[in-house]
PDB file of C-alpha atoms in Angstrom:
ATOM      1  CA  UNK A   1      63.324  50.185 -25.051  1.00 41.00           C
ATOM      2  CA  UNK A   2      64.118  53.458 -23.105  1.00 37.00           C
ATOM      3  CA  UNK A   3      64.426  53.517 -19.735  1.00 39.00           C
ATOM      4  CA  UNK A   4      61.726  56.395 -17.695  1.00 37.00           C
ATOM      5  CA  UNK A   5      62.266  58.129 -14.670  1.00 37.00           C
ATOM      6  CA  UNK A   6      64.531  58.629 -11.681  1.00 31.00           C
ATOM      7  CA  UNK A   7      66.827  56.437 -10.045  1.00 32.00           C
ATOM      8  CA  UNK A   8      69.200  56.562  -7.532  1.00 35.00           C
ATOM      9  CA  UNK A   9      71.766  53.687  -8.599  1.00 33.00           C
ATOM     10  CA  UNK A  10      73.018  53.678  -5.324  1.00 35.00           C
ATOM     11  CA  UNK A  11      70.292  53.158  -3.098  1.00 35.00           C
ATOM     12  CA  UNK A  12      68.971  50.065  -5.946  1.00 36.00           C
ATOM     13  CA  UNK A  13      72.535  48.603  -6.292  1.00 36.00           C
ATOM     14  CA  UNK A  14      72.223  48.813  -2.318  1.00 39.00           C
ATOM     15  CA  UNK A  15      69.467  47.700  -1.733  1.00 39.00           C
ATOM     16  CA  UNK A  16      69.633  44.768  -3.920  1.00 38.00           C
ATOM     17  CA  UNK A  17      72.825  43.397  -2.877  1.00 39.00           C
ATOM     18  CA  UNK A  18      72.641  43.921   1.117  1.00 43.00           C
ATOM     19  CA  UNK A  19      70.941  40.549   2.149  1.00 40.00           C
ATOM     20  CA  UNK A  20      73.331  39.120  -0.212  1.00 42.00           C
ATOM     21  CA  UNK A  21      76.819  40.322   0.977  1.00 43.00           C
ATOM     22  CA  UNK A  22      78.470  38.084   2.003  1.00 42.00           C
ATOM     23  CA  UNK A  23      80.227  37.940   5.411  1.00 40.00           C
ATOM     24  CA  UNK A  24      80.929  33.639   5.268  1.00 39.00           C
ATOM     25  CA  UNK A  25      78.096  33.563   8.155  1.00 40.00           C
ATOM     26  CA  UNK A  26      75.522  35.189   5.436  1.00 39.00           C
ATOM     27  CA  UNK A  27      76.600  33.064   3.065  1.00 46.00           C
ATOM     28  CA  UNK A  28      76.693  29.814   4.854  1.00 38.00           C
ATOM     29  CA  UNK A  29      72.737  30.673   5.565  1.00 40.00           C
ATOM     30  CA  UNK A  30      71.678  31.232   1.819  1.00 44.00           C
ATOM     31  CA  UNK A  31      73.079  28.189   0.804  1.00 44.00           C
ATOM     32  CA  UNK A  32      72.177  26.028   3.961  1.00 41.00           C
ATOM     33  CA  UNK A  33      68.445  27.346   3.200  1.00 43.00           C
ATOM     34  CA  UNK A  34      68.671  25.759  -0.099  1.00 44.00           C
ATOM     35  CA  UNK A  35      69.932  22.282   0.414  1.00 45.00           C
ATOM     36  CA  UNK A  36      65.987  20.768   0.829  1.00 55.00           C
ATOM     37  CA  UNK A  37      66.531  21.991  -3.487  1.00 62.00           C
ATOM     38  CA  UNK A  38      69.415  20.427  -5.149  1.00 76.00           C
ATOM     39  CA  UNK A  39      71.130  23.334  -7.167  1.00 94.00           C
ATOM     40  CA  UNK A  40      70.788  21.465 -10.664  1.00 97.00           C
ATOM     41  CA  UNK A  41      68.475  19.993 -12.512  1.00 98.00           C
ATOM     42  CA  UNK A  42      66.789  16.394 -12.245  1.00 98.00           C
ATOM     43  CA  UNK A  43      67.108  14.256 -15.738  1.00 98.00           C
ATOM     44  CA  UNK A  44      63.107  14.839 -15.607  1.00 98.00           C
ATOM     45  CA  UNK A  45      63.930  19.019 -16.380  1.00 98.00           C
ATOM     46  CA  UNK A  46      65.108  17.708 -19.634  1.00 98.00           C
ATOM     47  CA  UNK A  47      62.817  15.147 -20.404  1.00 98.00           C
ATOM     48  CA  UNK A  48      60.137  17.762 -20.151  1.00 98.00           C
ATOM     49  CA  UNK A  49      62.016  20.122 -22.027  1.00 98.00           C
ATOM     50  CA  UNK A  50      62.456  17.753 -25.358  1.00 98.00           C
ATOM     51  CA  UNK A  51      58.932  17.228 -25.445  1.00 98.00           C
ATOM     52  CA  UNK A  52      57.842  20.660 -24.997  1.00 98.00           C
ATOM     53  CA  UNK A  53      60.220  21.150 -28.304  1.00 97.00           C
ATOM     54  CA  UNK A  54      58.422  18.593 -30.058  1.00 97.00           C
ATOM     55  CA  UNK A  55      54.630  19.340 -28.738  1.00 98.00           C
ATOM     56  CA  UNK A  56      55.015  23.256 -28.144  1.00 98.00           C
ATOM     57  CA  UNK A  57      51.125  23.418 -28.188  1.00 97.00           C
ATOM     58  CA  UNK A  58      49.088  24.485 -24.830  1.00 97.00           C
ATOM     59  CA  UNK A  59      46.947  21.467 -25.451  1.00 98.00           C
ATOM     60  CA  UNK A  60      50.557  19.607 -24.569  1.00 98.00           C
ATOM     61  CA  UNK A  61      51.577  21.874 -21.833  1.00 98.00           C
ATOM     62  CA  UNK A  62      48.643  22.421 -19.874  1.00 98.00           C
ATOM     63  CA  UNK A  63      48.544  19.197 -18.564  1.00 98.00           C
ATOM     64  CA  UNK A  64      51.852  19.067 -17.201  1.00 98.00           C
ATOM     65  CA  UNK A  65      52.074  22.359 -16.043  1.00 98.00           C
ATOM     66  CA  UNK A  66      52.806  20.826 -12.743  1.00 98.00           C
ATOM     67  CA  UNK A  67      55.732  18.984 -14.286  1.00 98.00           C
ATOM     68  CA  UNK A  68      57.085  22.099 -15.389  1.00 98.00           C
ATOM     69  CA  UNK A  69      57.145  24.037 -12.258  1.00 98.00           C
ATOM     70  CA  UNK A  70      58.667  21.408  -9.721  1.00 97.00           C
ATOM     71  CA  UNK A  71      60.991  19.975 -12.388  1.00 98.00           C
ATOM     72  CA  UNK A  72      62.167  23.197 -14.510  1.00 98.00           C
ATOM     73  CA  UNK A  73      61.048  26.225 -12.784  1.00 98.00           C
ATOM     74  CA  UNK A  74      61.914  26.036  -9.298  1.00 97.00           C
ATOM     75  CA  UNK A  75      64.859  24.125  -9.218  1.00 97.00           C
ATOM     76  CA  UNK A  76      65.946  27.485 -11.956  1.00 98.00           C
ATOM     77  CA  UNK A  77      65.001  30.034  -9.290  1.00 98.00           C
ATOM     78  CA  UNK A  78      67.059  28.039  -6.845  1.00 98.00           C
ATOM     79  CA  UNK A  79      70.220  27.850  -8.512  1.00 98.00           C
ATOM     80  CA  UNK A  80      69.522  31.903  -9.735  1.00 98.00           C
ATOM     81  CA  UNK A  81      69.431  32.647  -6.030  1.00 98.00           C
ATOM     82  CA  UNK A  82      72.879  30.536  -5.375  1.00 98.00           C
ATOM     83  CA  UNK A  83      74.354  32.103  -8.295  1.00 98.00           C
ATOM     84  CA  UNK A  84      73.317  35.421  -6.583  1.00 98.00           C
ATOM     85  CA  UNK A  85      75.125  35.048  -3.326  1.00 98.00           C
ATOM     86  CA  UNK A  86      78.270  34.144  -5.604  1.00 98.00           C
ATOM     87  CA  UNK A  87      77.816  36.993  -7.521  1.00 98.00           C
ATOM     88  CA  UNK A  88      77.080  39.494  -4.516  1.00 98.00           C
ATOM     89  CA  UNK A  89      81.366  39.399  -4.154  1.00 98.00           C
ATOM     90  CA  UNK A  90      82.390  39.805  -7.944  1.00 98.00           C
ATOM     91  CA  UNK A  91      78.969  41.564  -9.770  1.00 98.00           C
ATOM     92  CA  UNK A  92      76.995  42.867  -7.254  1.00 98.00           C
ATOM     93  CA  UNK A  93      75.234  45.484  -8.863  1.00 97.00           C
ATOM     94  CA  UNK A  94      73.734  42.623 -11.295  1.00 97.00           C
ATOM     95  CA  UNK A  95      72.067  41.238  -8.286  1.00 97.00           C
ATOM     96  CA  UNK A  96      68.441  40.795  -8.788  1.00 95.00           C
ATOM     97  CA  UNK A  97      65.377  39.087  -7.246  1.00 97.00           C
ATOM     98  CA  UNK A  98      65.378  35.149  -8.841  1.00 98.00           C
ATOM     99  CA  UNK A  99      62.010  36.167  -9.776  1.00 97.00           C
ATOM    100  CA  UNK A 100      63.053  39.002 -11.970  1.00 96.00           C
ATOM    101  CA  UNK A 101      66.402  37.582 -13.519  1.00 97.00           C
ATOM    102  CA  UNK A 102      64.377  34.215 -15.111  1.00 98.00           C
ATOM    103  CA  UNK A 103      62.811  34.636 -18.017  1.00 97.00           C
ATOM    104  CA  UNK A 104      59.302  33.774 -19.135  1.00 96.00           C
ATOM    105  CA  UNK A 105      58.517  30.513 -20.760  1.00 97.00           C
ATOM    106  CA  UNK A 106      55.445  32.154 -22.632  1.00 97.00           C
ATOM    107  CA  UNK A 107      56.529  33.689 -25.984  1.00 96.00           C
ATOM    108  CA  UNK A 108      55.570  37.143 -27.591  1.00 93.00           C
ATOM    109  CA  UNK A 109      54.047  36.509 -31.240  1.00 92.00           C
ATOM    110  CA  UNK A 110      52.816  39.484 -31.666  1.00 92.00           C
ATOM    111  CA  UNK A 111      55.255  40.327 -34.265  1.00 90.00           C
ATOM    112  CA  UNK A 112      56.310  36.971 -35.165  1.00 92.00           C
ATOM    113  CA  UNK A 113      55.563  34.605 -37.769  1.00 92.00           C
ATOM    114  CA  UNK A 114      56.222  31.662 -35.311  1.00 93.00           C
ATOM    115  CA  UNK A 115      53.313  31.828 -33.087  1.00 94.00           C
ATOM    116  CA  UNK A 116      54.389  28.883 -31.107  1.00 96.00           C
ATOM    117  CA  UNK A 117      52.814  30.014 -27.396  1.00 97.00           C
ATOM    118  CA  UNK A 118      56.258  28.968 -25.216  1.00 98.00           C
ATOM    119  CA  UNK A 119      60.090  28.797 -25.666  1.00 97.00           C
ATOM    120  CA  UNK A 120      61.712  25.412 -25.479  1.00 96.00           C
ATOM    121  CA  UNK A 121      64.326  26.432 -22.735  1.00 98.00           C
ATOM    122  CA  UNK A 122      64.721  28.334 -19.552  1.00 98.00           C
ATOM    123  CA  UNK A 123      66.816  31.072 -18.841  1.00 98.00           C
ATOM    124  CA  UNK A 124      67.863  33.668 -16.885  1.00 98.00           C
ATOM    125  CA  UNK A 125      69.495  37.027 -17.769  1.00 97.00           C
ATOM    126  CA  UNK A 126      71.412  39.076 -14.836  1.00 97.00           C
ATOM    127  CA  UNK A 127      71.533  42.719 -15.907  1.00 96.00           C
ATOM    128  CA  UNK A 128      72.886  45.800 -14.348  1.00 96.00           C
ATOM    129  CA  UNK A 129      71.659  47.915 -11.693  1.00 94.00           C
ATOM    130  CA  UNK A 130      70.952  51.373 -13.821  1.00 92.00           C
ATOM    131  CA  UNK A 131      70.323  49.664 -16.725  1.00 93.00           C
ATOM    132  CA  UNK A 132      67.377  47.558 -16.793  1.00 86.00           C
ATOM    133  CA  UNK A 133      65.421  48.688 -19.066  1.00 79.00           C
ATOM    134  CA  UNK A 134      68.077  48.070 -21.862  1.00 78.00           C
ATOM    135  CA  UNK A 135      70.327  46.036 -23.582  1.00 79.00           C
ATOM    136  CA  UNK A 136      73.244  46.652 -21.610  1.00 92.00           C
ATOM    137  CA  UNK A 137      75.567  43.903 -20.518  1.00 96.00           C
ATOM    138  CA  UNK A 138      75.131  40.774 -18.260  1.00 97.00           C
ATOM    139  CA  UNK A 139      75.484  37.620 -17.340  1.00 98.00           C
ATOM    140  CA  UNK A 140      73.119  34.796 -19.470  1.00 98.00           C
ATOM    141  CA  UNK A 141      72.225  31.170 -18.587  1.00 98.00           C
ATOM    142  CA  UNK A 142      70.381  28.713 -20.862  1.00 97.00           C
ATOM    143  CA  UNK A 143      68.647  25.446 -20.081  1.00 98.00           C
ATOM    144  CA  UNK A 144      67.763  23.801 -23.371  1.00 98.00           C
ATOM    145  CA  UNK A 145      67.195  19.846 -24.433  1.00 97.00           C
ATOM    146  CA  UNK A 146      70.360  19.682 -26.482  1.00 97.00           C
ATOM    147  CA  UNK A 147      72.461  22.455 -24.325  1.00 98.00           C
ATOM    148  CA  UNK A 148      73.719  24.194 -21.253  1.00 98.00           C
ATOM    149  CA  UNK A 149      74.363  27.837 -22.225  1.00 98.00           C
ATOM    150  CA  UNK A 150      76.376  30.064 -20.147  1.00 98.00           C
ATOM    151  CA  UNK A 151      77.090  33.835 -21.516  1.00 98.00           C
ATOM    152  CA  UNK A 152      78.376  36.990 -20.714  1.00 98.00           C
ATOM    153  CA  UNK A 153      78.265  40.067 -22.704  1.00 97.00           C
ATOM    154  CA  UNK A 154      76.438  42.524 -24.159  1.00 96.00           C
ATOM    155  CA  UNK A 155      74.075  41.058 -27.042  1.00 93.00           C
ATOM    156  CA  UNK A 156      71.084  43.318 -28.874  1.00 90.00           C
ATOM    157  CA  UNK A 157      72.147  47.037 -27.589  1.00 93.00           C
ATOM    158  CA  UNK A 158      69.870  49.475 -28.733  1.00 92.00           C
ATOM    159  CA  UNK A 159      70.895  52.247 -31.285  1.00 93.00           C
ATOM    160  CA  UNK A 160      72.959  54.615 -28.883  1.00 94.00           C
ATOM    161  CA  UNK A 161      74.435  52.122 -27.035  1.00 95.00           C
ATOM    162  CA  UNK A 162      76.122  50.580 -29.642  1.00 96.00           C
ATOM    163  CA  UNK A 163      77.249  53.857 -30.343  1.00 96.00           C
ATOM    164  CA  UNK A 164      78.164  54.949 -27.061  1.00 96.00           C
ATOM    165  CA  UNK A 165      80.128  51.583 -26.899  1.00 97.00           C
ATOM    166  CA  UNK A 166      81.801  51.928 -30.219  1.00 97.00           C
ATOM    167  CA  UNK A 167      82.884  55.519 -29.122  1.00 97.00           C
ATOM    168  CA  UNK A 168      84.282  54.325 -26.093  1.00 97.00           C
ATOM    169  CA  UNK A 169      86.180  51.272 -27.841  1.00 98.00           C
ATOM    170  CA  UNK A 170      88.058  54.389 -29.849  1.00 97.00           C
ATOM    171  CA  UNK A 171      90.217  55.042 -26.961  1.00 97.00           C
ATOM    172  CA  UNK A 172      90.085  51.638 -24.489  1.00 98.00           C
ATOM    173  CA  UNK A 173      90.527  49.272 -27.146  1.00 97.00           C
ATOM    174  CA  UNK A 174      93.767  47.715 -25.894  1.00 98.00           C
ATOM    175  CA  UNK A 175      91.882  46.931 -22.286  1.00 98.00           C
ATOM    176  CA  UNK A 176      88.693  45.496 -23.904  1.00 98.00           C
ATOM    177  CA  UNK A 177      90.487  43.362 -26.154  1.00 97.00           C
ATOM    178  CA  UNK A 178      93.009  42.552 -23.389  1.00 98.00           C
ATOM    179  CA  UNK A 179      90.155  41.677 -21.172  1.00 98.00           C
ATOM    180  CA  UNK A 180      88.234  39.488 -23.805  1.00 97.00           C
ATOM    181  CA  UNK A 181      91.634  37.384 -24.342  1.00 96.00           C
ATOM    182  CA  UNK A 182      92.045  36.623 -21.034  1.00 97.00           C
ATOM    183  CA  UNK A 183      93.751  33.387 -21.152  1.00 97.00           C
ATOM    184  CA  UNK A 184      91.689  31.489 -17.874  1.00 98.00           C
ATOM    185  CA  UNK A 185      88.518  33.200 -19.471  1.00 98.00           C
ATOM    186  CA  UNK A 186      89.394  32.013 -22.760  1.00 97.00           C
ATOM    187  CA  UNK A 187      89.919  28.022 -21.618  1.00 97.00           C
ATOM    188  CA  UNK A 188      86.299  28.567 -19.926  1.00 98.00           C
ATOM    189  CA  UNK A 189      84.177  30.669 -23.189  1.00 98.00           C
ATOM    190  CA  UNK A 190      84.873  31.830 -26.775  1.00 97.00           C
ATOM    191  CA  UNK A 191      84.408  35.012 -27.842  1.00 96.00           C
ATOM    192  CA  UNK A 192      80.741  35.948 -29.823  1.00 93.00           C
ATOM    193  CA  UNK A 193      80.866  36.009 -33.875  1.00 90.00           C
ATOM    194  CA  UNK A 194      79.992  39.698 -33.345  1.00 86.00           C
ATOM    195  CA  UNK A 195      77.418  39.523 -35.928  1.00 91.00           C
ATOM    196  CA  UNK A 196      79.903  41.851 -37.165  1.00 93.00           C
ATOM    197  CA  UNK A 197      79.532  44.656 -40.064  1.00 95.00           C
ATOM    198  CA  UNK A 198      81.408  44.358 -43.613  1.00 94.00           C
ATOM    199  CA  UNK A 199      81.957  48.054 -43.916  1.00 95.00           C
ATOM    200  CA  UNK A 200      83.376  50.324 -40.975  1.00 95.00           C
ATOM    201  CA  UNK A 201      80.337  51.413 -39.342  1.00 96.00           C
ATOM    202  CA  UNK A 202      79.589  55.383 -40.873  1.00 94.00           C
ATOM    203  CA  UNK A 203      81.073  58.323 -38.594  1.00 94.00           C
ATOM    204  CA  UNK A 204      84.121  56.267 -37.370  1.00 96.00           C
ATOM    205  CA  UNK A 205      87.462  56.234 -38.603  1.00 94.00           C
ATOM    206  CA  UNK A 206      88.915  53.280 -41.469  1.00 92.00           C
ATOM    207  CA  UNK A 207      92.096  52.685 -40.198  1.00 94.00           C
ATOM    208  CA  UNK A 208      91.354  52.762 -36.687  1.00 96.00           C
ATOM    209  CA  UNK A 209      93.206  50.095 -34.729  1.00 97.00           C
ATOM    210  CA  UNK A 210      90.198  49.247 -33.086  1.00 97.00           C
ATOM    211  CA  UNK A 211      88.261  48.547 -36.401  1.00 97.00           C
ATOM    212  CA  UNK A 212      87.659  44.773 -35.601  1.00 95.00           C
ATOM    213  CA  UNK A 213      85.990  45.758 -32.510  1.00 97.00           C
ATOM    214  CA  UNK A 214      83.934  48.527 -33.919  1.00 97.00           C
ATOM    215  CA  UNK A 215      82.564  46.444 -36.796  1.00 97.00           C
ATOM    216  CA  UNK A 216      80.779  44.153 -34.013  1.00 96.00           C
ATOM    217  CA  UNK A 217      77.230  44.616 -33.266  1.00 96.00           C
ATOM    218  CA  UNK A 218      77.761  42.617 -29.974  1.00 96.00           C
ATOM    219  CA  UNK A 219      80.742  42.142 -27.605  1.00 97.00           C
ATOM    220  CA  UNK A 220      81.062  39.471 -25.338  1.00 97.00           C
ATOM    221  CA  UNK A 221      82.042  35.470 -24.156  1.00 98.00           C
ATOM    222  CA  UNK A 222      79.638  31.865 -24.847  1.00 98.00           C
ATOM    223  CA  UNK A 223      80.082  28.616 -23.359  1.00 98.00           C
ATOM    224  CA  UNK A 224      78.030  25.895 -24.424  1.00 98.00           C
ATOM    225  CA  UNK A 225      78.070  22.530 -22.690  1.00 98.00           C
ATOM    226  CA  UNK A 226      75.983  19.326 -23.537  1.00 98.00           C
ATOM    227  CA  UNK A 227      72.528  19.428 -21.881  1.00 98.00           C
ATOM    228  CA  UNK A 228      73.578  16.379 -18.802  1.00 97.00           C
ATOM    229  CA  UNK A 229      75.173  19.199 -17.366  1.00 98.00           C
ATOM    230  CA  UNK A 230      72.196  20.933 -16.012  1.00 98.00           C
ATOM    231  CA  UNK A 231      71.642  17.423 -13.968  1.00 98.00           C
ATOM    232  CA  UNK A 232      75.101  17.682 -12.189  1.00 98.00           C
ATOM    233  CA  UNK A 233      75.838  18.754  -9.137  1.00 97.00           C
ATOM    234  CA  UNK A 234      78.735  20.968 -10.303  1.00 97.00           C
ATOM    235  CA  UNK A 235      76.525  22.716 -12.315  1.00 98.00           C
ATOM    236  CA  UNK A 236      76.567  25.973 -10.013  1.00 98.00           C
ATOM    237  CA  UNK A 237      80.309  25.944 -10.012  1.00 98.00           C
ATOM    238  CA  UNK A 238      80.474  25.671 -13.951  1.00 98.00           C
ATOM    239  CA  UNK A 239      78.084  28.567 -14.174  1.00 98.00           C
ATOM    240  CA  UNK A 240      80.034  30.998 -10.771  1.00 98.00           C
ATOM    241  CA  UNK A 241      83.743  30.175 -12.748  1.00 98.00           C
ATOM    242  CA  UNK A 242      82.739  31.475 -15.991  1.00 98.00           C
ATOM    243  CA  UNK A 243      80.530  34.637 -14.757  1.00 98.00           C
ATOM    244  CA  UNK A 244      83.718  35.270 -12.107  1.00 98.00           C
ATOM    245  CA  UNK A 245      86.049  34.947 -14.766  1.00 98.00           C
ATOM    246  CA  UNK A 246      84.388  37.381 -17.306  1.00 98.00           C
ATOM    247  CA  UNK A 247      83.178  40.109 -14.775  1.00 98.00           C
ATOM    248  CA  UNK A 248      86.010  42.284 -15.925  1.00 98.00           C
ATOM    249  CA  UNK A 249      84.847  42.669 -19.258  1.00 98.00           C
ATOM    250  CA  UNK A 250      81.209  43.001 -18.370  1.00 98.00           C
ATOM    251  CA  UNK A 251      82.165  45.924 -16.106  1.00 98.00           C
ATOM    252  CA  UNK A 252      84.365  47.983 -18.944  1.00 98.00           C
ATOM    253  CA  UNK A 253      81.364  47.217 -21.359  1.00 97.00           C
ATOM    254  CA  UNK A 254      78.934  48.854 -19.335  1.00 97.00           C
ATOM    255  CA  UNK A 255      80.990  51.369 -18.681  1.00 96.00           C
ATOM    256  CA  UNK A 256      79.921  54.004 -21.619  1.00 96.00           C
ATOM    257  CA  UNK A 257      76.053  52.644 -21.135  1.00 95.00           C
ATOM    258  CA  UNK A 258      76.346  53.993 -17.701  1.00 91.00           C
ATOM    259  CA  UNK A 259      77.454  57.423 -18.301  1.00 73.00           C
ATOM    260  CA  UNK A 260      74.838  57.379 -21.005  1.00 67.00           C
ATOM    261  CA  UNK A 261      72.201  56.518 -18.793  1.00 58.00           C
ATOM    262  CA  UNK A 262      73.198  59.388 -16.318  1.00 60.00           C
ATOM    263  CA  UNK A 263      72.678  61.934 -19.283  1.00 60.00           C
ATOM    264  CA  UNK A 264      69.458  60.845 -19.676  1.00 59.00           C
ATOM    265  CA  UNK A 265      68.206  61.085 -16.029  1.00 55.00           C
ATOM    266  CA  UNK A 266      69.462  64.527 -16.105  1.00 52.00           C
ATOM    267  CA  UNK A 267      66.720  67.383 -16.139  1.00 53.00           C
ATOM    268  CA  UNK A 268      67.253  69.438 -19.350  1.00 46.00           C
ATOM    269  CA  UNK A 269      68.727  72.651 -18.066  1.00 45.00           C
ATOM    270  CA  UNK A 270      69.025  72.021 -15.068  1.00 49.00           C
ATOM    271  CA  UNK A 271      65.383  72.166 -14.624  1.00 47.00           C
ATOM    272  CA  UNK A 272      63.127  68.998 -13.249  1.00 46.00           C
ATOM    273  CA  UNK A 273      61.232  67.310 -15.664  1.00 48.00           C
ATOM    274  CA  UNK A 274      58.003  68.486 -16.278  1.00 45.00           C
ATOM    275  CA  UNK A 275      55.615  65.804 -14.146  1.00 46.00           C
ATOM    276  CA  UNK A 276      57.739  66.607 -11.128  1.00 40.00           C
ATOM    277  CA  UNK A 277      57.701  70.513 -11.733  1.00 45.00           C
ATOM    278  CA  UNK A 278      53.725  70.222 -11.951  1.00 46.00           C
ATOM    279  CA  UNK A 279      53.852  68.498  -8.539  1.00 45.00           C
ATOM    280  CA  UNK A 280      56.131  71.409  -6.958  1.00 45.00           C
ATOM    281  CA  UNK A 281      52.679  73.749  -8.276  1.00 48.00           C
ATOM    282  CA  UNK A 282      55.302  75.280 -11.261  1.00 41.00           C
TER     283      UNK A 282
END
């Protein structure tokens, strides 16, 4: 997916994160106007969600579409918008409506042979202000039957971005590998496989010493804890230590994707783009 148009990454990091910033006072309210919603899951969340594994027809969900929004979906927007006042001190620019950082339950089978109508977890993905409509990296929760996941990283980049990343790794190896052996964020996550390449990827030197970085296809940092842990009340603070502890690395990751995405908002020549030229009459 490419992103389209204009933006002003100030005004939308802004504007995003301003109810959220946190003086104490602001703080204290968001949370205080959650407590009537417990910020985990009740043991009912994954009851629902084992049998929507087993029965993932509509015939089966219909009926307890109910169950699924009181049990699953709101109690996930609640802790999204808890996570968000956390993040608004370390990540603020990956602050995002709760509405707009879960994910859909419903499926696309349009070009799958699984045509199973809805996924058997619930998730949320927090990306960057700027870079939206891509692959670029953020912060990942997953709500499954058998699992808690909680991710940071940067997992399916499109084409260019995996170049522009491996082009920046060249030169700022050392940090990015400093930052991804962290020792506090490597007691909390493990590193991703990579899904990494057996030959050095074409255009890019053999002996680099940044070769077993630039033969990943992602970069980034997984936890996975056993599903009770969605019904615990630490649950928020398992999910705020980990994204705190790998904001670092998020940050250097998306910092090639950024620059890349302020090329590409830049009118060739100099020039504005040709549906905003037509509306100056040129």
């Amino acid at each position: 997916m490419n992103g389209h148009g204009i933006y002003n990454l100030r005004v939308a990091t802004r504007r995003a994160t301003q109810p959220l910033r946190a003086t104490s006072k602001t703080k204290l309210t968001a949370h205080s106007s959650q407590q009537k919603t417990a910020l985990h899951f009740n043991p009912e969340a994954i009851t629902f969600l084992r049998g929507l594994r087993r029965n993932n027809r509509r015939d089966w969900f219909d009926p307890r579409k109910d169950v699924y929004e009181r049990e699953v979906k709101h109690p996930m927007l609640a802790i999204i918008e808890a996570v968000n006042a956390e993040m608004a001190e370390f990540a603020p620019e990956h602050v995002r409506p709760a509405q707009k950082s879960m994910l859909r339950i419903y499926r696309d089978t349009r070009f799958s042979a699984d045509k199973s109508p809805y996924k058997s977890n619930v998730a949320a993905w927090w990306t960057r202000a700027g870079l939206e409509k891509t692959s670029g990296g953020g912060y990942y929760l997953h709500v499954a039957a058998d699992e808690v996941i909680i991710a940071a990283g940067v997992y399916m980049p499109e084409r260019e971005q995996l170049q522009a990343i491996r082009r920046y790794l060249l030169d700022h190896h050392e940090e990015v590998r400093r930052l991804l052996n962290d020792k506090k964020l490597r007691r909390m996550m493990r590193a991703f496989d990579g899904a990494a390449l057996t030959r050095p990827p074409k255009g890019f030197p053999k002996e680099h010493a940044a070769m077993d970085l630039l033969l990943c296809r992602q970069w980034g940092v997984t936890a996975h804890l056993p599903a009770e842990a969605a019904t615990k009340p630490t649950l928020l603070r398992e999910i705020v230590t980990r994204f705190r502890l790998a904001a670092p690395l998020i940050e250097a990751l998306n910092r090639p994707l950024l620059g890349q995405a302020e090329k590409k908002k830049r009118p060739l020549f100099g020039l504005p783009d040709m549906a905003l030229r037509s509306r100056l009459g040129s």
